[in-house]
Coordinates of N, CA and C in Angstrom, one line a residue:
Chain A
Q1 N -13.4 -4.5 -15.4 CA -14.0 -3.9 -13.9 C -12.7 -4.1 -13.1
K2 N -12.6 -3.3 -12.0 CA -11.5 -3.2 -11.0 C -11.9 -4.5 -9.8
E3 N -10.7 -5.3 -9.5 CA -11.2 -6.2 -8.5 C -11.6 -5.7 -7.3
V4 N -11.0 -4.3 -6.9 CA -11.5 -3.9 -5.6 C -11.9 -2.2 -6.1
E5 N -13.3 -2.1 -5.6 CA -13.6 -1.0 -5.8 C -13.8 0.3 -4.5
Q6 N -13.5 1.3 -4.8 CA -13.6 2.2 -3.6 C -13.8 3.8 -4.1
D7 N -14.9 4.3 -3.3 CA -15.2 5.9 -3.6 C -13.9 6.6 -3.5
P8 N -13.3 7.4 -4.2 CA -12.1 8.3 -4.1 C -12.5 9.5 -3.1
G9 N -13.8 10.1 -3.0 CA -14.0 11.1 -2.1 C -13.8 12.5 -3.0
P10 N -13.4 13.5 -2.4 CA -13.3 13.4 -0.8 C -14.5 13.4 -0.1
L11 N -14.5 13.1 1.2 CA -15.4 12.9 2.0 C -15.1 14.4 3.3
S12 N -15.7 15.0 3.5 CA -15.3 16.3 4.5 C -16.8 16.0 5.5
V13 N -16.7 15.9 6.9 CA -17.3 15.7 7.7 C -16.9 16.8 9.0
P14 N -17.9 17.1 9.8 CA -17.2 17.7 11.0 C -16.8 16.7 11.9
E15 N -16.0 17.5 12.9 CA -15.3 16.9 14.0 C -16.7 16.1 15.0
G16 N -16.6 15.1 15.5 CA -17.3 14.3 16.2 C -18.4 13.5 15.3
A17 N -18.2 13.4 14.1 CA -19.1 12.5 13.2 C -18.8 11.3 13.0
I18 N -19.6 10.3 12.8 CA -19.3 9.1 12.7 C -19.1 9.1 11.3
V19 N -17.9 8.3 10.6 CA -17.5 8.2 9.4 C -17.6 6.7 8.9
S20 N -18.4 6.5 7.7 CA -18.4 5.2 7.0 C -17.3 4.8 6.0
L21 N -16.5 4.2 5.6 CA -15.7 4.1 4.5 C -16.0 2.5 3.9
N22 N -16.0 2.6 2.8 CA -16.4 1.3 1.9 C -15.8 0.7 1.0
C23 N -15.5 -0.3 0.7 CA -15.1 -1.3 -0.3 C -15.9 -2.4 -0.8
T24 N -16.0 -2.7 -2.4 CA -16.5 -3.8 -2.7 C -15.6 -4.3 -3.6
Y25 N -15.3 -5.7 -4.0 CA -14.3 -6.7 -4.2 C -15.5 -7.4 -5.2
S26 N -14.6 -8.1 -6.2 CA -15.2 -9.4 -6.7 C -14.3 -10.6 -6.9
N27 N -13.5 -10.8 -6.4 CA -12.6 -11.9 -6.0 C -13.0 -12.4 -4.9
S28 N -13.5 -14.0 -5.0 CA -14.0 -14.8 -3.9 C -13.0 -15.3 -3.3
A29 N -11.8 -15.5 -3.4 CA -10.7 -16.1 -2.9 C -10.1 -15.2 -1.6
F30 N -10.3 -13.8 -1.9 CA -9.8 -13.0 -0.9 C -10.8 -13.5 0.7
Q31 N -9.4 -13.4 1.4 CA -9.9 -14.0 2.7 C -9.4 -12.9 4.1
Y32 N -8.5 -12.0 3.6 CA -8.2 -11.7 4.5 C -8.2 -9.9 3.9
F33 N -8.5 -9.3 5.1 CA -9.1 -7.6 4.5 C -8.2 -6.7 5.7
M34 N -7.9 -5.7 5.3 CA -7.1 -4.5 5.8 C -7.5 -3.4 5.4
W35 N -7.3 -2.6 6.7 CA -7.4 -0.9 6.2 C -6.3 -0.1 6.6
Y36 N -5.7 0.8 5.6 CA -4.4 1.1 5.8 C -4.9 3.1 5.7
R37 N -4.2 3.6 6.5 CA -4.1 5.1 6.5 C -3.1 5.7 6.0
Q38 N -3.1 6.6 5.2 CA -2.0 7.1 4.9 C -2.1 8.9 4.8
Y39 N -1.4 9.4 5.6 CA -1.4 10.9 5.7 C -0.5 11.5 4.4
S40 N -0.4 12.9 4.2 CA -0.3 13.4 3.2 C 1.6 13.0 3.0
R41 N 2.0 12.7 2.2 CA 3.5 12.5 2.0 C 4.1 11.6 2.9
K42 N 3.5 10.5 3.0 CA 4.1 9.4 4.0 C 3.5 8.2 3.4
G43 N 3.9 7.1 4.0 CA 3.7 5.7 3.4 C 2.1 5.5 4.2
P44 N 1.8 4.4 3.7 CA 0.3 3.8 4.3 C 0.8 3.0 5.6
E45 N 0.0 3.2 6.7 CA 0.3 2.4 7.9 C -0.7 1.5 8.1
L46 N -0.7 0.4 8.5 CA -1.8 -0.3 8.8 C -2.8 0.0 10.1
L47 N -4.1 0.0 10.0 CA -5.1 0.6 10.9 C -5.9 -0.8 11.6
M48 N -6.2 -1.6 10.8 CA -7.6 -2.7 11.1 C -7.0 -3.9 10.1
Y49 N -7.2 -5.3 10.7 CA -6.7 -6.4 9.9 C -7.5 -7.4 10.5
T50 N -8.3 -8.0 9.4 CA -9.4 -8.9 9.9 C -9.4 -10.3 8.8
Y51 N -9.8 -11.2 9.3 CA -9.7 -12.3 8.4 C -11.3 -13.1 8.0
S52 N -11.8 -13.3 7.3 CA -13.0 -14.0 6.7 C -14.0 -12.9 7.3
S53 N -15.4 -13.4 7.7 CA -16.5 -12.2 7.9 C -16.5 -12.0 9.2
G54 N -17.3 -10.8 9.8 CA -17.5 -10.3 11.0 C -17.0 -8.9 11.2
N55 N -16.7 -8.8 12.3 CA -16.5 -7.3 12.8 C -15.1 -7.2 13.6
K56 N -14.7 -6.1 13.5 CA -13.5 -6.4 14.9 C -13.4 -4.7 15.1
E57 N -13.2 -4.5 16.4 CA -13.2 -3.2 16.9 C -11.8 -2.6 17.7
D58 N -11.1 -1.8 17.4 CA -10.2 -1.4 17.9 C -10.1 0.2 18.2
G59 N -10.6 0.9 19.5 CA -11.1 2.0 19.9 C -12.2 2.6 19.0
R60 N -11.7 3.6 18.4 CA -12.8 4.3 17.9 C -13.1 3.8 16.5
F61 N -12.3 2.5 16.1 CA -12.3 1.9 14.9 C -13.0 0.8 14.7
T62 N -13.7 0.4 13.8 CA -14.6 -0.6 13.9 C -14.5 -1.1 12.2
A63 N -13.9 -2.2 12.1 CA -14.0 -3.0 10.6 C -15.3 -4.1 10.6
Q64 N -16.1 -4.0 9.4 CA -16.9 -5.2 9.1 C -16.2 -5.9 7.6
V65 N -16.9 -7.0 7.7 CA -16.5 -7.5 6.7 C -17.7 -8.4 6.0
D66 N -18.2 -8.2 5.2 CA -19.7 -9.0 4.6 C -19.0 -9.8 3.5
K67 N -18.6 -10.9 3.6 CA -18.2 -11.9 2.7 C -19.3 -12.1 1.3
S68 N -20.4 -12.2 2.1 CA -21.4 -13.0 1.0 C -21.5 -11.7 0.0
S69 N -22.0 -10.2 0.3 CA -21.8 -9.5 -0.3 C -20.5 -8.6 -1.1
K70 N -19.8 -9.2 -0.7 CA -18.6 -8.8 -1.1 C -18.2 -7.4 -0.5
Y71 N -18.6 -6.9 0.4 CA -18.4 -5.4 1.3 C -17.8 -5.7 2.4
I72 N -16.8 -4.4 2.2 CA -16.1 -4.3 3.5 C -16.2 -2.8 3.9
S73 N -16.3 -2.7 5.2 CA -16.4 -1.3 5.8 C -15.6 -0.9 6.9
L74 N -15.4 0.4 7.1 CA -14.3 1.2 8.3 C -15.4 2.1 8.7
F75 N -15.6 2.4 10.1 CA -16.5 3.2 10.7 C -15.3 3.9 11.7
I76 N -15.6 5.0 11.9 CA -14.6 5.9 12.7 C -15.5 6.9 13.5
R77 N -15.5 6.2 14.8 CA -16.5 7.0 15.8 C -15.8 8.3 16.2
D78 N -16.7 9.6 16.8 CA -16.3 10.6 17.0 C -14.9 11.3 16.4
S79 N -15.0 11.4 15.2 CA -14.0 11.9 14.1 C -13.2 12.9 14.6
Q80 N -12.0 12.9 14.6 CA -10.9 13.9 15.1 C -10.4 14.6 13.8
P81 N -9.8 16.0 13.9 CA -9.7 16.5 13.0 C -7.9 15.6 12.5
S82 N -7.3 15.0 13.2 CA -6.2 14.0 13.2 C -6.3 13.0 12.3
D83 N -7.6 12.5 12.1 CA -8.3 11.3 11.0 C -8.4 11.7 9.8
S84 N -7.7 12.9 9.1 CA -7.8 13.4 8.1 C -6.8 12.8 7.4
A85 N -7.1 12.1 6.4 CA -5.9 11.0 5.7 C -6.8 10.6 4.6
T86 N -5.9 9.8 3.7 CA -6.5 8.9 2.7 C -6.6 7.3 3.5
Y87 N -7.9 7.1 3.3 CA -8.0 5.6 3.8 C -7.8 4.6 2.7
L88 N -7.2 3.7 2.5 CA -7.0 2.5 1.5 C -7.6 1.2 2.4
C89 N -8.4 0.6 1.4 CA -8.7 -0.9 1.4 C -7.5 -2.0 1.0
A90 N -7.6 -3.0 1.4 CA -6.4 -4.0 1.1 C -6.9 -5.3 1.2
M91 N -6.7 -6.0 0.2 CA -7.1 -7.7 0.6 C -6.3 -8.6 -0.3
G92 N -6.4 -9.8 0.5 CA -5.8 -10.7 -0.2 C -6.2 -12.5 0.0
G93 N -5.6 -13.1 -0.5 CA -6.1 -14.9 -0.5 C -4.8 -15.6 0.5
T94 N -4.2 -16.7 -0.2 CA -3.8 -17.5 0.4 C -2.2 -16.8 -0.2
A95 N -1.8 -16.0 -0.7 CA -0.7 -15.5 -1.4 C -0.2 -14.4 -0.8
S96 N 1.1 -13.7 -0.8 CA 1.9 -12.7 -0.1 C 1.0 -11.5 -0.5
K97 N 0.7 -11.5 -1.8 CA 0.3 -10.3 -2.6 C -0.9 -9.5 -1.7
L98 N -1.2 -8.3 -2.1 CA -2.3 -7.6 -1.8 C -3.1 -6.8 -2.8
T99 N -4.4 -6.8 -2.8 CA -4.5 -5.8 -3.7 C -5.4 -4.8 -3.1
F100 N -4.9 -3.3 -3.5 CA -5.5 -2.3 -2.7 C -6.6 -1.7 -3.5
G101 N -7.6 -0.9 -2.6 CA -8.4 -0.1 -3.1 C -7.6 1.3 -4.0
T102 N -8.3 2.3 -4.6 CA -7.7 3.6 -5.0 C -7.6 4.5 -3.6
G103 N -8.2 4.4 -2.6 CA -8.4 5.1 -1.6 C -9.3 6.3 -1.5
T104 N -9.9 6.3 -0.3 CA -11.1 7.7 -0.2 C -10.2 8.8 0.8
R105 N -10.4 9.8 0.5 CA -10.0 11.0 1.0 C -10.6 11.7 1.9
L106 N -10.4 11.7 3.3 CA -11.2 12.2 4.2 C -10.9 13.4 4.9
Q107 N -11.6 14.4 5.0 CA -11.3 15.7 6.1 C -11.9 15.6 7.0
V108 N -11.8 15.9 8.0 CA -12.7 16.2 9.2 C -12.3 17.8 9.7
T109 N -13.5 18.7 9.6 CA -13.3 19.7 9.8 C -13.8 20.2 11.1
L110 N -13.0 21.1 11.9 CA -13.4 21.7 13.0 C -14.8 22.4 13.4
Chain B
D1 N 10.4 -1.5 16.7 CA 9.6 -1.0 15.6 C 10.2 -1.1 14.2
V2 N 9.2 -1.5 13.5 CA 9.9 -1.8 12.0 C 10.0 -1.0 11.2
K3 N 11.2 -0.8 10.4 CA 11.6 0.3 9.9 C 11.8 0.0 8.5
V4 N 11.3 0.6 7.7 CA 11.6 0.5 6.2 C 12.3 1.9 5.9
T5 N 13.2 2.1 5.0 CA 13.7 3.4 4.9 C 14.0 3.3 3.0
Q6 N 13.7 4.7 2.6 CA 13.8 4.2 1.2 C 15.1 5.6 0.9
S7 N 15.9 5.5 -0.1 CA 16.9 6.5 -0.2 C 16.6 7.6 -0.5
S8 N 15.8 8.0 -1.2 CA 15.6 9.4 -1.2 C 13.8 9.6 -1.3
R9 N 13.5 10.8 -0.6 CA 12.2 11.3 -0.6 C 11.7 12.0 -1.7
Y10 N 12.8 12.6 -2.5 CA 12.3 13.5 -3.8 C 13.7 13.0 -4.6
L11 N 13.2 13.0 -6.2 CA 14.2 12.8 -7.0 C 13.9 13.4 -8.1
V12 N 14.5 13.9 -8.8 CA 14.5 14.8 -10.5 C 15.5 14.0 -11.2
K13 N 14.6 13.3 -12.4 CA 15.9 12.8 -13.1 C 15.1 12.9 -14.5
R14 N 16.2 13.0 -15.7 CA 16.1 13.3 -17.2 C 15.7 11.9 -18.0
T15 N 14.7 12.2 -18.9 CA 14.4 11.3 -19.8 C 15.6 10.4 -20.4
G16 N 15.4 9.2 -20.2 CA 16.4 8.4 -20.6 C 17.6 7.9 -19.8
E17 N 17.6 8.7 -18.6 CA 18.7 8.4 -17.5 C 18.1 7.0 -17.0
K18 N 19.2 6.4 -16.2 CA 19.0 5.0 -15.3 C 18.7 5.3 -13.7
V19 N 17.8 5.2 -13.5 CA 17.6 5.3 -12.0 C 17.4 4.4 -11.2
F20 N 18.2 4.3 -10.1 CA 18.1 3.5 -9.1 C 17.2 3.8 -7.7
L21 N 16.2 2.9 -7.4 CA 15.5 3.5 -6.2 C 15.8 2.3 -5.1
E22 N 16.5 2.6 -4.0 CA 16.7 1.9 -3.1 C 15.9 1.3 -1.8
C23 N 15.7 0.4 -1.3 CA 14.8 0.4 -0.5 C 15.3 -0.6 0.9
V24 N 15.7 -0.3 2.3 CA 16.1 -1.3 3.2 C 15.3 -1.5 4.5
Q25 N 15.1 -2.7 4.8 CA 14.2 -2.9 6.0 C 14.9 -3.7 7.0
D26 N 14.5 -3.4 8.5 CA 15.4 -3.8 9.4 C 14.6 -5.2 10.2
M27 N 13.5 -5.4 10.0 CA 12.9 -6.7 10.4 C 12.6 -7.9 10.2
D28 N 14.0 -8.3 9.1 CA 14.6 -9.6 8.5 C 12.9 -10.4 8.2
H29 N 12.6 -9.5 7.2 CA 11.1 -9.8 6.5 C 11.6 -10.5 5.1
E30 N 10.7 -11.7 5.0 CA 11.3 -12.4 3.7 C 10.8 -11.7 2.5
N31 N 9.7 -11.1 2.5 CA 9.0 -10.5 1.4 C 9.3 -8.9 1.3
M32 N 9.5 -8.6 0.0 CA 9.9 -7.0 -0.4 C 8.8 -6.7 -1.4
F33 N 8.5 -5.7 -1.5 CA 7.6 -5.2 -2.8 C 7.8 -3.9 -3.0
W34 N 7.8 -3.5 -4.6 CA 7.7 -2.2 -5.2 C 6.7 -1.9 -5.7
Y35 N 5.8 -0.7 -5.3 CA 4.8 -0.1 -5.5 C 4.9 1.2 -6.3
R36 N 4.1 1.7 -7.2 CA 4.1 3.0 -7.6 C 2.5 3.5 -7.5
Q37 N 2.1 4.7 -7.0 CA 1.0 5.0 -6.4 C 0.6 6.6 -7.2
D38 N -0.5 6.1 -7.9 CA -0.6 7.6 -9.1 C -2.5 8.1 -8.5
P39 N -2.8 9.2 -8.5 CA -4.0 9.7 -8.2 C -4.8 9.0 -9.3
G40 N -5.8 8.5 -8.4 CA -6.9 7.9 -8.9 C -6.9 6.1 -9.9
L41 N -5.7 5.7 -9.5 CA -5.0 4.7 -9.6 C -4.9 3.5 -8.4
G42 N -4.7 4.2 -7.6 CA -4.2 3.6 -6.3 C -2.5 3.2 -6.2
L43 N -2.5 2.0 -5.4 CA -1.0 1.5 -5.3 C -1.2 0.4 -6.4
R44 N -0.2 0.2 -7.1 CA -0.3 -0.7 -8.1 C 1.4 -1.6 -7.9
L45 N 1.2 -2.7 -7.8 CA 2.5 -3.5 -7.7 C 3.1 -3.9 -9.0
I46 N 4.7 -3.5 -8.9 CA 5.4 -3.5 -10.0 C 6.3 -4.9 -9.8
Y47 N 6.7 -4.9 -8.9 CA 7.6 -6.1 -8.5 C 7.6 -6.8 -7.0
F48 N 7.8 -7.7 -7.1 CA 8.4 -8.5 -5.5 C 9.0 -9.6 -5.5
S49 N 9.5 -9.6 -4.0 CA 10.6 -10.7 -4.0 C 10.2 -11.2 -2.9
Y50 N 10.4 -12.9 -3.0 CA 10.2 -13.2 -1.4 C 11.4 -13.9 -0.9
D51 N 12.6 -13.9 -1.4 CA 13.6 -14.4 -1.1 C 14.9 -13.5 -1.8
V52 N 16.0 -13.6 -1.6 CA 17.4 -13.2 -1.7 C 17.1 -14.0 -3.3
K53 N 17.4 -12.9 -4.0 CA 17.9 -13.2 -5.5 C 16.7 -13.6 -6.3
M54 N 15.3 -13.9 -5.5 CA 13.9 -14.2 -6.5 C 13.3 -13.2 -6.5
K55 N 12.3 -13.2 -7.4 CA 11.6 -11.9 -7.8 C 10.5 -12.4 -8.6
E56 N 9.3 -11.9 -8.5 CA 7.9 -12.2 -9.2 C 7.6 -10.7 -10.0
K57 N 7.2 -10.6 -11.1 CA 6.5 -9.2 -11.8 C 5.0 -9.5 -10.9
G58 N 4.6 -7.8 -11.0 CA 3.6 -7.7 -10.4 C 2.5 -7.3 -11.5
D59 N 1.7 -6.2 -11.2 CA 0.6 -5.9 -12.4 C 1.4 -5.1 -13.3
I60 N 2.3 -4.3 -13.1 CA 2.9 -3.3 -14.1 C 4.4 -2.9 -14.2
P61 N 5.2 -4.2 -14.3 CA 6.7 -4.5 -14.5 C 7.5 -3.8 -15.9
E62 N 6.4 -3.7 -16.7 CA 7.2 -3.0 -18.0 C 7.9 -1.6 -17.7
G63 N 9.4 -1.5 -18.3 CA 10.1 -0.5 -18.1 C 10.8 -0.4 -16.7
Y64 N 10.5 -1.3 -15.8 CA 11.1 -1.8 -14.4 C 11.7 -2.8 -14.3
S65 N 13.0 -3.2 -13.7 CA 13.8 -4.2 -13.2 C 13.8 -4.1 -11.5
V66 N 14.3 -5.2 -11.2 CA 14.9 -5.1 -9.6 C 15.7 -6.2 -9.4
S67 N 16.7 -6.0 -8.3 CA 17.7 -6.5 -7.6 C 17.4 -6.8 -6.3
R68 N 17.6 -7.8 -5.7 CA 17.5 -8.5 -4.6 C 19.0 -9.1 -4.0
E69 N 20.3 -8.5 -3.8 CA 21.2 -9.1 -3.4 C 21.5 -9.5 -2.0
K70 N 20.9 -8.8 -0.9 CA 20.6 -9.2 0.6 C 19.3 -9.0 0.8
K71 N 19.1 -9.8 2.1 CA 17.6 -10.1 2.6 C 17.2 -8.8 2.5
E72 N 17.6 -7.7 3.3 CA 17.2 -6.4 3.9 C 17.0 -5.3 2.7
R73 N 17.5 -5.9 1.7 CA 17.7 -4.5 0.4 C 17.0 -5.3 -0.7
F74 N 16.5 -4.2 -1.1 CA 15.5 -4.3 -2.4 C 15.6 -3.1 -3.3
S75 N 16.3 -3.2 -4.8 CA 16.3 -2.1 -5.4 C 15.5 -2.2 -6.4
L76 N 14.8 -1.1 -6.6 CA 14.3 -0.8 -8.3 C 14.9 0.0 -8.9
I77 N 15.0 -0.4 -10.3 CA 15.8 0.1 -11.3 C 15.0 0.6 -12.8
L78 N 15.2 2.1 -13.0 CA 14.4 2.1 -14.3 C 15.5 2.3 -15.4
E79 N 15.3 1.5 -16.2 CA 16.7 1.3 -17.3 C 16.4 2.9 -17.9
S80 N 15.5 2.9 -18.5 CA 15.7 4.3 -19.4 C 14.4 5.5 -19.0
A81 N 14.4 6.0 -18.2 CA 13.2 6.8 -17.5 C 12.6 7.5 -18.4
S82 N 11.2 7.5 -18.3 CA 10.3 8.2 -19.3 C 9.2 9.1 -18.4
T83 N 8.8 10.2 -19.0 CA 8.0 11.0 -18.3 C 6.9 10.3 -17.8
N84 N 6.6 9.2 -18.5 CA 5.0 8.7 -17.7 C 5.4 7.4 -16.5
Q85 N 6.8 7.7 -16.2 CA 7.1 7.0 -14.8 C 7.5 7.9 -13.4
T86 N 7.1 9.3 -14.1 CA 6.6 10.3 -12.9 C 5.7 9.7 -11.8
S87 N 6.0 9.3 -10.8 CA 5.0 8.6 -9.8 C 5.4 9.0 -8.4
M88 N 4.7 8.2 -7.2 CA 5.4 8.1 -6.1 C 5.4 6.8 -6.0
Y89 N 6.8 6.5 -5.4 CA 7.2 4.7 -5.4 C 7.4 4.4 -3.9
L90 N 6.4 3.2 -3.6 CA 6.6 3.1 -2.4 C 7.2 1.6 -2.2
C91 N 8.1 1.6 -1.4 CA 8.4 0.0 -1.0 C 7.8 -0.4 0.2
A92 N 7.7 -2.1 0.3 CA 7.1 -2.5 1.3 C 7.8 -4.1 1.6
S93 N 7.4 -4.3 2.9 CA 8.3 -5.7 3.3 C 6.9 -6.2 4.3
S94 N 7.1 -7.6 4.0 CA 6.4 -8.4 4.9 C 6.8 -9.5 5.7
L95 N 6.4 -10.4 6.4 CA 6.7 -11.6 6.6 C 6.3 -12.7 5.6
I96 N 6.4 -13.8 5.6 CA 5.9 -14.8 4.6 C 5.3 -15.7 5.3
G97 N 4.4 -16.7 4.7 CA 3.2 -17.2 5.3 C 2.1 -17.8 4.5
G98 N 1.0 -18.4 5.2 CA -0.1 -18.8 4.3 C -1.0 -17.9 3.6
G99 N -0.7 -16.7 4.1 CA -1.4 -15.6 3.6 C -0.5 -14.3 3.8
P100 N -1.5 -13.5 3.3 CA -0.9 -11.9 3.3 C -0.8 -11.7 4.7
Y101 N 0.5 -11.2 5.1 CA 0.8 -10.5 6.2 C 1.0 -9.2 6.1
E102 N 0.5 -8.6 7.3 CA 0.5 -6.7 7.3 C 2.1 -6.3 6.5
Q103 N 1.7 -5.5 5.5 CA 2.9 -5.0 5.0 C 3.5 -3.4 5.5
Y104 N 4.7 -3.5 5.5 CA 5.2 -2.1 6.2 C 5.7 -1.5 5.1
F105 N 5.2 -0.2 5.0 CA 5.7 0.7 4.0 C 6.9 1.8 4.4
G106 N 7.5 2.3 3.2 CA 8.5 3.1 3.6 C 7.8 4.5 3.6
P107 N 8.6 5.7 3.4 CA 7.9 6.7 3.3 C 7.9 7.3 1.7
G108 N 8.2 6.8 1.2 CA 8.1 6.9 -0.6 C 9.0 7.6 -1.1
T109 N 9.4 7.5 -2.4 CA 10.0 8.3 -3.2 C 9.3 9.1 -4.3
R110 N 9.3 10.1 -4.3 CA 8.5 11.0 -5.5 C 9.3 11.3 -6.8
L111 N 9.1 10.9 -7.6 CA 10.3 10.6 -8.6 C 9.2 11.6 -9.4
T112 N 10.3 12.4 -10.3 CA 9.8 13.1 -11.3 C 10.6 13.4 -12.7
V113 N 10.3 12.6 -13.5 CA 11.2 12.5 -15.0 C 10.7 13.8 -15.9
T114 N 11.9 14.4 -16.0 CA 11.7 15.5 -17.3 C 12.2 15.6 -18.3

């Protein structure tokens, strides 16, 4: 079983929809949770960074962490075609290394 | 703006060749990482370095070596390239601390071994 599980998609939604992206994990030591966005033929870039449980909001993006269920989510409100990308979850404990999900490909259509 | 640059965007090499992938960061970060990214497998850590001349194996170090002679530069070496090393290679850097800081990624090198 992988330490981090993420549905690869693809997920196709119409413009303006609310998107929900999720990851589950098995390592209880994970305390830091991140979401990266990766456009085609580019390197990943950080979208959201949360520590421990709870919610964090940044514009149209909301990250949620439920440590009791070992489940994290990224919500995108009012999705735009420019949000079309692959979204990677990543998590870590007390060391510098991160463990990444395989990524979910999102397509927002006009 | 943090900048992580990689020496090539696309590279085609023959089986058995020695391949060097170079990565340079300009933010004085202590940590540097090399990943490979394959469809369905995600990002897998090959090696990382937390200081000059220091290195640690990641999850898939076989067939690779690394070199960090200067803080800003981290090289990945394929001693004898094989077709199963065809992949996207991503370099990243981060600060060092009590947990994982944000990793900044380069644009990637798409390596094809024929």
